[in-house]
mmCIF file of C-alpha atoms and ligand atoms in Angstrom:
data_model
loop_
_atom_site.group_PDB
_atom_site.id
_atom_site.type_symbol
_atom_site.label_atom_id
_atom_site.label_comp_id
_atom_site.label_asym_id
_atom_site.label_seq_id
_atom_site.Cartn_x
_atom_site.Cartn_y
_atom_site.Cartn_z
ATOM 1 C CA MET O 14 73.578 145.389 126.366
ATOM 2 C CA ASN O 15 71.824 142.060 125.997
ATOM 3 C CA ALA O 16 68.719 141.256 127.992
ATOM 4 C CA PRO O 17 69.610 138.845 130.806
ATOM 5 C CA CYS O 18 68.750 135.225 130.130
ATOM 6 C CA PRO O 19 65.672 134.034 132.022
ATOM 7 C CA GLU O 20 66.429 131.840 135.023
ATOM 8 C CA HIS O 21 63.262 129.833 134.839
ATOM 9 C CA PRO O 22 64.594 127.209 132.366
ATOM 10 C CA LEU O 23 67.739 126.778 134.451
ATOM 11 C CA GLU O 24 65.683 126.160 137.526
ATOM 12 C CA ALA O 25 63.522 123.678 135.670
ATOM 13 C CA LEU O 26 66.655 121.938 134.413
ATOM 14 C CA LEU O 27 68.009 121.651 137.936
ATOM 15 C CA ALA O 28 64.722 120.361 139.272
ATOM 16 C CA GLY O 29 64.574 117.715 136.527
ATOM 17 C CA GLU O 30 61.349 119.220 135.234
ATOM 18 C CA LEU O 31 62.415 119.442 131.573
ATOM 19 C CA PRO O 32 61.958 116.785 128.896
ATOM 20 C CA PHE O 33 65.225 115.282 127.661
ATOM 21 C CA ASP O 34 65.559 117.346 124.471
ATOM 22 C CA GLU O 35 64.773 120.592 126.227
ATOM 23 C CA ALA O 36 67.176 119.764 129.052
ATOM 24 C CA GLU O 37 69.962 119.152 126.550
ATOM 25 C CA ARG O 38 69.261 122.422 124.789
ATOM 26 C CA VAL O 39 69.283 124.414 128.049
ATOM 27 C CA GLN O 40 72.438 122.673 129.275
ATOM 28 C CA HIS O 41 74.161 123.420 125.973
ATOM 29 C CA HIS O 42 73.269 127.095 126.377
ATOM 30 C CA VAL O 43 74.496 127.190 129.987
ATOM 31 C CA ASP O 44 77.838 125.734 128.922
ATOM 32 C CA SER O 45 78.409 128.640 126.581
ATOM 33 C CA CYS O 46 76.869 131.490 128.585
ATOM 34 C CA ALA O 47 78.721 133.074 131.496
ATOM 35 C CA ALA O 48 75.612 134.699 132.951
ATOM 36 C CA CYS O 49 73.713 131.410 132.985
ATOM 37 C CA THR O 50 76.707 129.584 134.445
ATOM 38 C CA GLN O 51 76.656 132.075 137.299
ATOM 39 C CA SER O 52 72.875 131.824 137.714
ATOM 40 C CA MET O 53 73.145 128.052 137.742
ATOM 41 C CA ALA O 54 75.761 128.216 140.497
ATOM 42 C CA TRP O 55 73.461 130.405 142.601
ATOM 43 C CA LEU O 56 70.505 128.115 141.996
ATOM 44 C CA LYS O 57 72.535 125.096 143.102
ATOM 45 C CA LEU O 58 73.706 126.983 146.153
ATOM 46 C CA GLU O 59 70.161 127.919 147.030
ATOM 47 C CA ARG O 60 68.898 124.368 146.733
ATOM 48 C CA GLY O 61 71.823 122.959 148.659
ATOM 49 C CA TRP O 62 71.403 125.452 151.476
ATOM 50 C CA MET O 63 67.670 124.963 151.757
ATOM 51 C CA ALA O 64 68.088 121.200 151.865
ATOM 52 C CA GLN O 65 70.627 121.441 154.704
ATOM 53 C CA ARG O 66 68.435 123.913 156.524
ATOM 54 C CA ALA O 67 65.431 121.587 156.279
ATOM 55 C CA ARG O 68 67.459 118.696 157.664
ATOM 56 C CA ARG O 69 68.546 120.796 160.635
ATOM 57 C CA ALA O 70 65.099 122.023 161.624
ATOM 58 C CA PRO O 71 64.657 121.330 165.334
ATOM 59 C CA HIS O 72 62.362 118.609 166.529
ATOM 60 C CA ARG O 73 59.343 120.175 168.167
ATOM 61 C CA ARG O 74 56.815 118.617 170.494
ATOM 62 C CA ALA O 75 54.093 120.086 168.272
ATOM 63 C CA LEU O 76 55.258 117.746 165.515
ATOM 64 C CA ASP O 77 54.354 114.645 167.537
ATOM 65 C CA PHE O 78 51.009 113.281 166.535
ATOM 66 C CA SER O 79 50.094 112.704 170.188
ATOM 67 C CA ALA O 80 50.238 116.477 170.703
ATOM 68 C CA LEU O 81 47.726 116.945 167.918
ATOM 69 C CA GLU O 82 45.335 114.182 168.976
ATOM 70 C CA ALA O 83 43.872 116.097 171.911
ATOM 71 C CA ARG O 84 43.180 119.087 169.690
ATOM 72 C CA LEU O 85 41.609 116.928 167.030
ATOM 73 C CA ALA O 86 39.362 115.312 169.619
ATOM 74 C CA SER O 87 38.157 118.643 170.988
ATOM 75 C CA ALA O 88 37.675 120.038 167.465
ATOM 76 C CA GLN O 89 35.596 116.985 166.560
ATOM 77 C CA ALA O 90 33.552 117.307 169.751
ATOM 78 C CA LEU O 91 32.950 120.968 168.956
ATOM 79 C CA ARG O 92 31.892 120.107 165.416
ATOM 80 C CA ALA O 93 29.532 117.430 166.701
ATOM 81 C CA ARG O 94 28.056 119.869 169.253
ATOM 82 C CA THR O 95 27.632 122.552 166.623
ATOM 83 C CA GLN O 96 25.982 120.082 164.242
ATOM 84 C CA GLY O 97 23.776 118.838 167.094
ATOM 85 C CA ARG O 98 22.817 122.383 167.962
ATOM 86 C CA TRP O 99 22.013 123.140 164.349
ATOM 87 C CA SER O 100 19.976 119.980 164.088
ATOM 88 C CA HIS O 101 18.104 120.869 167.297
ATOM 89 C CA GLN O 102 17.675 124.431 166.147
ATOM 90 C CA GLY O 103 16.450 123.132 162.804
ATOM 91 C CA LYS O 104 13.713 121.108 164.511
ATOM 92 C CA MET O 105 12.786 124.105 166.656
ATOM 93 C CA ALA O 106 12.614 126.309 163.572
ATOM 94 C CA LEU O 107 10.404 123.812 161.742
ATOM 95 C CA GLY O 108 8.071 123.696 164.763
ATOM 96 C CA ALA O 109 7.954 127.476 164.920
ATOM 97 C CA ILE O 110 7.178 127.740 161.199
ATOM 98 C CA ALA O 111 4.404 125.154 161.509
ATOM 99 C CA ALA O 112 2.906 127.019 164.488
ATOM 100 C CA LEU O 113 3.134 130.311 162.637
ATOM 101 C CA LEU O 114 1.456 128.854 159.554
ATOM 102 C CA PHE O 115 -1.321 127.460 161.737
ATOM 103 C CA ILE O 116 -1.919 130.857 163.367
ATOM 104 C CA VAL O 117 -1.799 132.706 160.042
ATOM 105 C CA PHE O 118 -4.231 130.204 158.512
ATOM 106 C CA ASN O 119 -6.690 130.597 161.363
ATOM 107 C CA VAL O 120 -6.449 134.356 161.458
ATOM 108 C CA THR O 121 -6.989 134.656 157.726
ATOM 109 C CA GLN O 122 -10.051 132.450 158.012
ATOM 110 C CA GLN O 123 -11.528 134.811 160.606
ATOM 111 C CA LEU O 124 -10.603 138.133 159.016
ATOM 112 C CA PRO O 125 -13.038 139.838 156.618
ATOM 113 C CA PRO O 126 -11.720 139.608 153.107
ATOM 114 C CA THR O 127 -9.774 142.557 151.862
ATOM 115 C CA PRO O 128 -11.286 144.528 148.963
ATOM 116 C CA ALA O 129 -8.645 143.195 146.628
ATOM 117 C CA GLU O 130 -9.397 139.615 147.600
ATOM 118 C CA ASP O 131 -13.167 139.783 147.498
ATOM 119 C CA ALA O 132 -14.279 143.112 146.135
ATOM 120 C CA TRP O 133 -17.159 141.417 144.386
ATOM 121 C CA GLY O 134 -17.945 138.811 147.029
ATOM 122 C CA LEU O 135 -21.433 138.285 148.372
ATOM 123 C CA GLU O 136 -20.372 139.480 151.853
ATOM 124 C CA ALA O 137 -19.996 143.044 150.573
ATOM 125 C CA TRP O 138 -23.653 143.058 149.696
ATOM 126 C CA SER O 139 -24.816 141.966 153.123
ATOM 127 C CA VAL O 140 -22.895 144.368 155.339
ATOM 128 C CA PRO O 141 -25.311 145.879 157.858
ATOM 129 C CA ALA O 142 -25.954 149.584 157.472
ATOM 130 C CA GLY O 143 -24.593 150.323 160.928
ATOM 131 C CA GLU O 144 -21.215 148.844 160.055
ATOM 132 C CA THR O 145 -20.600 150.831 156.883
ATOM 133 C CA CYS O 146 -18.838 153.686 158.665
ATOM 134 C CA VAL O 147 -15.737 151.760 159.878
ATOM 135 C CA ASP O 148 -13.184 154.448 159.297
ATOM 136 C CA PRO O 149 -10.976 155.028 162.396
ATOM 137 C CA THR O 150 -11.594 158.761 162.086
ATOM 138 C CA ARG O 151 -15.252 158.053 162.649
ATOM 139 C CA GLU O 152 -15.353 159.743 166.073
ATOM 140 C CA ALA O 153 -13.721 162.835 164.660
ATOM 141 C CA VAL O 154 -16.294 163.253 161.962
ATOM 142 C CA ALA O 155 -19.209 161.841 163.936
ATOM 143 C CA ALA O 156 -20.464 165.280 164.851
ATOM 144 C CA ILE O 157 -20.369 166.488 161.267
ATOM 145 C CA GLU O 158 -22.116 163.336 160.081
ATOM 146 C CA ALA O 159 -24.800 163.869 162.688
ATOM 147 C CA ARG O 160 -25.293 167.427 161.511
ATOM 148 C CA VAL O 161 -25.383 166.524 157.811
ATOM 149 C CA GLY O 162 -27.403 163.382 158.425
ATOM 150 C CA ALA O 163 -25.250 161.164 156.188
ATOM 151 C CA CYS O 164 -22.186 158.900 156.363
ATOM 152 C CA LEU O 165 -19.320 160.901 154.838
ATOM 153 C CA VAL O 166 -16.405 158.465 155.163
ATOM 154 C CA ALA O 167 -17.464 154.981 154.208
ATOM 155 C CA THR O 168 -17.008 153.366 150.807
ATOM 156 C CA PRO O 169 -19.476 154.986 148.460
ATOM 157 C CA VAL O 170 -20.462 151.673 146.847
ATOM 158 C CA VAL O 171 -21.210 149.980 150.154
ATOM 159 C CA LEU O 172 -22.908 153.133 151.371
ATOM 160 C CA SER O 173 -25.120 153.250 148.339
ATOM 161 C CA ILE O 174 -26.028 149.573 148.699
ATOM 162 C CA ALA O 175 -26.706 149.999 152.400
ATOM 163 C CA ARG O 176 -29.002 152.822 151.713
ATOM 164 C CA MET I 18 80.737 114.813 136.811
ATOM 165 C CA SER I 19 82.025 118.232 137.865
ATOM 166 C CA ARG I 20 83.160 119.272 141.334
ATOM 167 C CA TRP I 21 79.948 121.300 141.522
ATOM 168 C CA ASP I 22 77.743 118.333 140.732
ATOM 169 C CA VAL I 23 79.384 116.075 143.304
ATOM 170 C CA ALA I 24 79.121 118.695 146.052
ATOM 171 C CA PHE I 25 75.606 119.699 145.104
ATOM 172 C CA LEU I 26 74.228 116.189 144.822
ATOM 173 C CA SER I 27 75.730 115.088 148.103
ATOM 174 C CA ALA I 28 74.337 118.142 149.922
ATOM 175 C CA VAL I 29 70.862 117.694 148.498
ATOM 176 C CA LYS I 30 70.797 113.898 148.833
ATOM 177 C CA MET I 31 71.987 113.924 152.429
ATOM 178 C CA ALA I 32 69.264 116.371 153.298
ATOM 179 C CA MET I 33 66.580 114.583 151.310
ATOM 180 C CA VAL I 34 67.133 111.294 153.136
ATOM 181 C CA SER I 35 65.802 112.889 156.284
ATOM 182 C CA VAL I 36 63.287 115.224 154.668
ATOM 183 C CA ILE I 37 61.447 112.880 152.332
ATOM 184 C CA PRO I 38 59.669 110.107 154.189
ATOM 185 C CA SER I 39 60.731 106.595 153.287
ATOM 186 C CA ASP I 40 57.142 105.373 153.597
ATOM 187 C CA THR I 41 56.254 103.576 150.409
ATOM 188 C CA ASP I 42 52.518 103.985 150.809
ATOM 189 C CA ARG I 43 51.221 106.089 148.022
ATOM 190 C CA GLU I 44 49.916 109.405 149.202
ATOM 191 C CA SER I 45 46.669 109.134 147.310
ATOM 192 C CA THR I 46 45.904 105.831 149.021
ATOM 193 C CA LEU I 47 46.653 107.337 152.400
ATOM 194 C CA LEU I 48 44.522 110.305 151.602
ATOM 195 C CA ARG I 49 41.594 108.138 150.598
ATOM 196 C CA ARG I 50 41.924 106.185 153.813
ATOM 197 C CA ALA I 51 42.204 109.357 155.892
ATOM 198 C CA ARG I 52 39.078 110.749 154.236
ATOM 199 C CA ALA I 53 37.261 107.558 155.099
ATOM 200 C CA GLY I 54 38.112 108.253 158.739
ATOM 201 C CA ASP I 55 41.199 106.067 159.199
ATOM 202 C CA PRO I 56 43.199 107.771 162.005
ATOM 203 C CA ALA I 57 46.385 105.823 161.224
ATOM 204 C CA ALA I 58 46.380 107.166 157.658
ATOM 205 C CA PHE I 59 45.915 110.722 158.887
ATOM 206 C CA ARG I 60 48.722 110.209 161.358
ATOM 207 C CA THR I 61 51.073 109.094 158.578
ATOM 208 C CA LEU I 62 50.142 112.118 156.492
ATOM 209 C CA PHE I 63 50.734 114.364 159.493
ATOM 210 C CA GLU I 64 54.129 112.854 160.147
ATOM 211 C CA ARG I 65 55.103 113.280 156.504
ATOM 212 C CA HIS I 66 54.000 116.854 156.099
ATOM 213 C CA ALA I 67 54.120 118.473 159.530
ATOM 214 C CA PRO I 68 57.864 119.258 159.441
ATOM 215 C CA ALA I 69 57.522 121.166 156.158
ATOM 216 C CA VAL I 70 54.402 122.972 157.354
ATOM 217 C CA TRP I 71 56.165 123.898 160.588
ATOM 218 C CA ARG I 72 59.230 125.170 158.711
ATOM 219 C CA PHE I 73 57.056 127.276 156.403
ATOM 220 C CA LEU I 74 55.222 128.779 159.378
ATOM 221 C CA ARG I 75 58.444 129.333 161.320
ATOM 222 C CA ASP I 76 59.872 131.192 158.329
ATOM 223 C CA LEU I 77 56.752 133.315 157.993
ATOM 224 C CA LEU I 78 56.115 133.988 161.674
ATOM 225 C CA ARG I 79 59.806 133.975 162.651
ATOM 226 C CA ASP I 80 58.808 132.534 166.007
ATOM 227 C CA GLU I 81 59.145 128.820 166.797
ATOM 228 C CA ALA I 82 56.469 128.666 169.515
ATOM 229 C CA ALA I 83 54.006 130.499 167.285
ATOM 230 C CA ALA I 84 54.880 128.081 164.481
ATOM 231 C CA ASP I 85 54.070 125.146 166.823
ATOM 232 C CA GLU I 86 50.620 126.514 167.488
ATOM 233 C CA ALA I 87 49.983 127.458 163.862
ATOM 234 C CA THR I 88 51.111 124.023 162.635
ATOM 235 C CA GLN I 89 48.648 122.282 164.906
ATOM 236 C CA GLU I 90 45.891 124.653 163.873
ATOM 237 C CA THR I 91 46.708 123.927 160.219
ATOM 238 C CA PHE I 92 46.294 120.183 160.747
ATOM 239 C CA VAL I 93 43.150 120.558 162.817
ATOM 240 C CA ARG I 94 41.628 122.521 159.931
ATOM 241 C CA ALA I 95 42.971 120.086 157.360
ATOM 242 C CA HIS I 96 41.443 117.193 159.291
ATOM 243 C CA GLY I 97 38.066 118.899 159.286
ATOM 244 C CA ARG I 98 38.245 119.640 155.577
ATOM 245 C CA LEU I 99 39.740 116.487 154.112
ATOM 246 C CA SER I 100 36.538 115.829 152.228
ATOM 247 C CA ALA I 101 37.034 119.107 150.336
ATOM 248 C CA LEU I 102 40.285 117.823 148.868
ATOM 249 C CA ARG I 103 39.823 116.490 145.353
ATOM 250 C CA ASP I 104 41.671 113.427 144.103
ATOM 251 C CA GLY I 105 44.022 115.327 141.814
ATOM 252 C CA ASP I 106 45.034 117.879 144.468
ATOM 253 C CA ARG I 107 48.467 117.665 145.958
ATOM 254 C CA LEU I 108 48.268 117.398 149.703
ATOM 255 C CA GLY I 109 51.518 119.286 150.332
ATOM 256 C CA ALA I 110 50.432 122.362 148.410
ATOM 257 C CA TRP I 111 46.957 122.198 149.956
ATOM 258 C CA LEU I 112 48.385 122.070 153.482
ATOM 259 C CA LEU I 113 50.758 124.950 152.789
ATOM 260 C CA GLY I 114 47.784 126.949 151.508
ATOM 261 C CA ILE I 115 45.928 126.344 154.772
ATOM 262 C CA ALA I 116 49.113 127.168 156.685
ATOM 263 C CA ARG I 117 49.379 130.470 154.908
ATOM 264 C CA ASN I 118 45.809 131.357 155.888
ATOM 265 C CA VAL I 119 46.542 130.389 159.491
ATOM 266 C CA TYR I 120 49.633 132.591 159.346
ATOM 267 C CA LEU I 121 47.624 135.560 158.021
ATOM 268 C CA GLU I 122 45.053 135.124 160.795
ATOM 269 C CA THR I 123 47.755 134.789 163.443
ATOM 270 C CA ARG I 124 49.400 137.932 162.178
ATOM 271 C CA ARG I 125 46.116 139.831 162.246
ATOM 272 C CA ARG I 126 45.250 138.569 165.717
ATOM 273 C CA ARG I 127 48.617 139.516 167.139
ATOM 274 C CA GLY I 128 48.599 142.870 165.421
ATOM 275 C CA MET I 129 51.870 141.941 163.755
ATOM 276 C CA THR I 130 53.062 144.352 161.136
ATOM 277 C CA HIS I 131 55.883 143.437 158.841
ATOM 278 C CA VAL I 132 58.609 145.943 158.290
ATOM 279 C CA ASP I 133 59.480 145.815 154.624
ATOM 280 C CA VAL I 134 63.209 146.171 154.645
ATOM 281 C CA ASP I 135 63.507 145.870 150.904
ATOM 282 C CA ASP I 136 61.471 148.747 149.635
ATOM 283 C CA GLU I 137 60.492 149.268 146.027
ATOM 284 C CA ALA I 138 63.124 151.939 145.452
ATOM 285 C CA HIS I 139 65.834 149.528 146.541
ATOM 286 C CA GLU I 140 64.613 146.824 144.185
ATOM 287 C CA GLY I 141 65.698 148.603 141.058
ATOM 288 C CA GLN I 142 69.326 148.404 142.092
ATOM 289 C CA VAL I 143 69.371 144.730 142.946
ATOM 290 C CA GLU I 144 71.073 143.599 139.793
ATOM 291 C CA ALA I 145 74.440 144.665 141.101
ATOM 292 C CA VAL I 146 77.576 142.693 140.332
ATOM 293 C CA LEU I 147 77.257 139.371 142.086
ATOM 294 C CA PRO I 148 80.062 136.911 142.712
ATOM 295 C CA THR I 149 79.896 133.426 141.225
ATOM 296 C CA PRO I 150 79.534 130.855 143.995
ATOM 297 C CA SER I 151 81.991 127.992 144.195
ATOM 298 C CA PRO I 152 81.180 124.441 145.325
ATOM 299 C CA GLU I 153 82.832 125.216 148.655
ATOM 300 C CA ASP I 154 80.097 127.739 149.365
ATOM 301 C CA LEU I 155 77.580 124.921 149.558
ATOM 302 C CA LEU I 156 78.494 124.174 153.120
ATOM 303 C CA LEU I 157 75.935 125.971 155.238
ATOM 304 C CA ASP I 158 77.636 126.571 158.563
ATOM 305 C CA ARG I 159 75.787 128.021 161.526
ATOM 306 C CA GLU I 160 76.872 131.544 160.816
ATOM 307 C CA LEU I 161 75.757 131.360 157.203
ATOM 308 C CA GLU I 162 72.516 129.720 158.244
ATOM 309 C CA GLY I 163 71.847 132.694 160.504
ATOM 310 C CA LEU I 164 72.636 135.102 157.689
ATOM 311 C CA LEU I 165 70.364 133.183 155.334
ATOM 312 C CA ALA I 166 67.527 133.369 157.860
ATOM 313 C CA GLU I 167 68.112 137.103 158.208
ATOM 314 C CA ALA I 168 68.155 137.594 154.448
ATOM 315 C CA LEU I 169 64.915 135.651 154.092
ATOM 316 C CA GLY I 170 63.374 137.618 156.941
ATOM 317 C CA ALA I 171 64.221 140.870 155.223
ATOM 318 C CA LEU I 172 62.081 139.991 152.230
ATOM 319 C CA ARG I 173 58.584 141.347 152.052
ATOM 320 C CA GLU I 174 56.329 138.702 153.609
ATOM 321 C CA GLU I 175 54.417 137.734 150.467
ATOM 322 C CA ARG I 176 57.584 137.568 148.429
ATOM 323 C CA ARG I 177 59.261 135.458 151.091
ATOM 324 C CA ALA I 178 56.313 133.065 151.172
ATOM 325 C CA ALA I 179 56.409 132.636 147.396
ATOM 326 C CA LEU I 180 60.174 132.102 147.346
ATOM 327 C CA LEU I 181 60.026 129.538 150.153
ATOM 328 C CA LEU I 182 57.217 127.653 148.457
ATOM 329 C CA ARG I 183 59.524 127.295 145.483
ATOM 330 C CA ILE I 184 62.999 126.793 146.907
ATOM 331 C CA ASP I 185 62.217 125.041 150.174
ATOM 332 C CA HIS I 186 59.004 123.200 149.386
ATOM 333 C CA GLY I 187 59.545 122.614 145.695
ATOM 334 C CA LEU I 188 56.061 123.643 144.602
ATOM 335 C CA PRO I 189 55.600 124.169 140.857
ATOM 336 C CA TYR I 190 54.864 127.746 139.856
ATOM 337 C CA GLU I 191 51.230 126.914 139.090
ATOM 338 C CA GLU I 192 50.663 125.638 142.639
ATOM 339 C CA ILE I 193 52.362 128.692 144.115
ATOM 340 C CA ALA I 194 49.984 130.842 142.085
ATOM 341 C CA SER I 195 47.094 128.940 143.597
ATOM 342 C CA VAL I 196 48.389 129.163 147.185
ATOM 343 C CA MET I 197 49.174 132.866 146.884
ATOM 344 C CA GLY I 198 46.154 133.781 144.784
ATOM 345 C CA TRP I 199 48.420 135.354 142.166
ATOM 346 C CA SER I 200 48.756 135.150 138.404
ATOM 347 C CA LEU I 201 51.568 133.000 137.031
ATOM 348 C CA PRO I 202 53.577 135.981 135.701
ATOM 349 C CA LYS I 203 53.364 137.625 139.115
ATOM 350 C CA VAL I 204 54.639 134.474 140.817
ATOM 351 C CA LYS I 205 57.603 134.318 138.445
ATOM 352 C CA ASN I 206 58.372 137.986 138.861
ATOM 353 C CA GLU I 207 58.145 137.943 142.660
ATOM 354 C CA ILE I 208 60.297 134.846 142.982
ATOM 355 C CA HIS I 209 62.875 136.279 140.600
ATOM 356 C CA ARG I 210 63.051 139.513 142.598
ATOM 357 C CA ALA I 211 63.215 137.626 145.878
ATOM 358 C CA ARG I 212 66.152 135.606 144.585
ATOM 359 C CA LEU I 213 68.029 138.683 143.475
ATOM 360 C CA GLN I 214 67.502 140.359 146.831
ATOM 361 C CA LEU I 215 68.618 137.254 148.677
ATOM 362 C CA ARG I 216 71.752 136.953 146.560
ATOM 363 C CA GLU I 217 72.640 140.563 147.034
ATOM 364 C CA ARG I 218 72.361 140.208 150.795
ATOM 365 C CA LEU I 219 74.521 137.101 150.851
ATOM 366 C CA ALA I 220 76.997 138.133 148.183
ATOM 367 C CA ASP I 221 79.687 139.072 150.694
ATOM 368 C CA HIS I 222 79.751 135.523 152.055
ATOM 369 C CA VAL I 223 79.960 133.741 148.745
ATOM 370 C CA GLY I 224 82.443 133.141 145.919
ATOM 371 C CA GLY I 225 85.819 133.591 147.578
ATOM 372 C CA HIS I 226 84.518 136.661 149.430
ATOM 373 C CA SER I 227 85.260 138.977 146.547
HETATM 374 ZN ZN1 LIG P 9 72.378 132.580 129.147
#
């Protein structure tokens, strides 16, 4: 049993999509092939039917441009509102970022430097002795420290300098 | 010219007179004007393409009122995205691509589920003996039109969409691949299978009713 001939070239022939030489070759084959003659008849039927069907499609109100205009107008208004909102929100966001940066800048100016930032800064050398024990567990160990007579929690370096 | 050719050409030509717009404006010019914000150009494009978009959506949704709504939604979206269309793109295929997305969303929103009448097991037996149509079969009377609609409706949705893009809207296979998000071989295979299923369903009404 032979493999069926592909329909694609026949369809292309019918749609006028083939160059002249190719069209002639396909037509010559169709003329001598029963299966392709039948396929061709079905393809013509299909195209003819679809064309008639398209012509008969009912006229719908939705296909009048006037019916679409109102929707286009409201879609455009919505787009404009959304863009306006984004633009407004963009300004608000910029303001918020600027305010945040200002606060962060000020706070960082007031905060003592972290060890990583300024481990060898002059400030470390001038910390008063009373402020060396800044550990939050200070109260908990205060009694022990009092008994021992030494600061047990603070940074050893600072402690040694303070002493 | 054979009897077939005369009948075929007259059927197709008669239909084409009313389907293809007689407007001589080139589409690319209209498109450029519409993109620049010319409402008259967009209106002309709408009037040219809306009937085909509506027909495609009617055939997918199988509901005329739903197709009305989906057609308008398609053009509202198209209007908002005209700038995304590149110069070489074909407007018809682009619109049908948007229409298909609108259809998929409509289907999801309505909780529509398609009953696949033609299941995979059935497909293997499609290549049954088919009659050879005669030129007389070209006349699509109301009864046959109903049967054709039923046969199309029985196809799996994706397959139906691909077939319609080819046989009703005349899209080249490459554009169908783009609209459907399929490879070219898959497009060819699906359309071939759809055709065979359609023919089998209509065989009793064709070719001297053998
Ligand atoms: Zn052949």
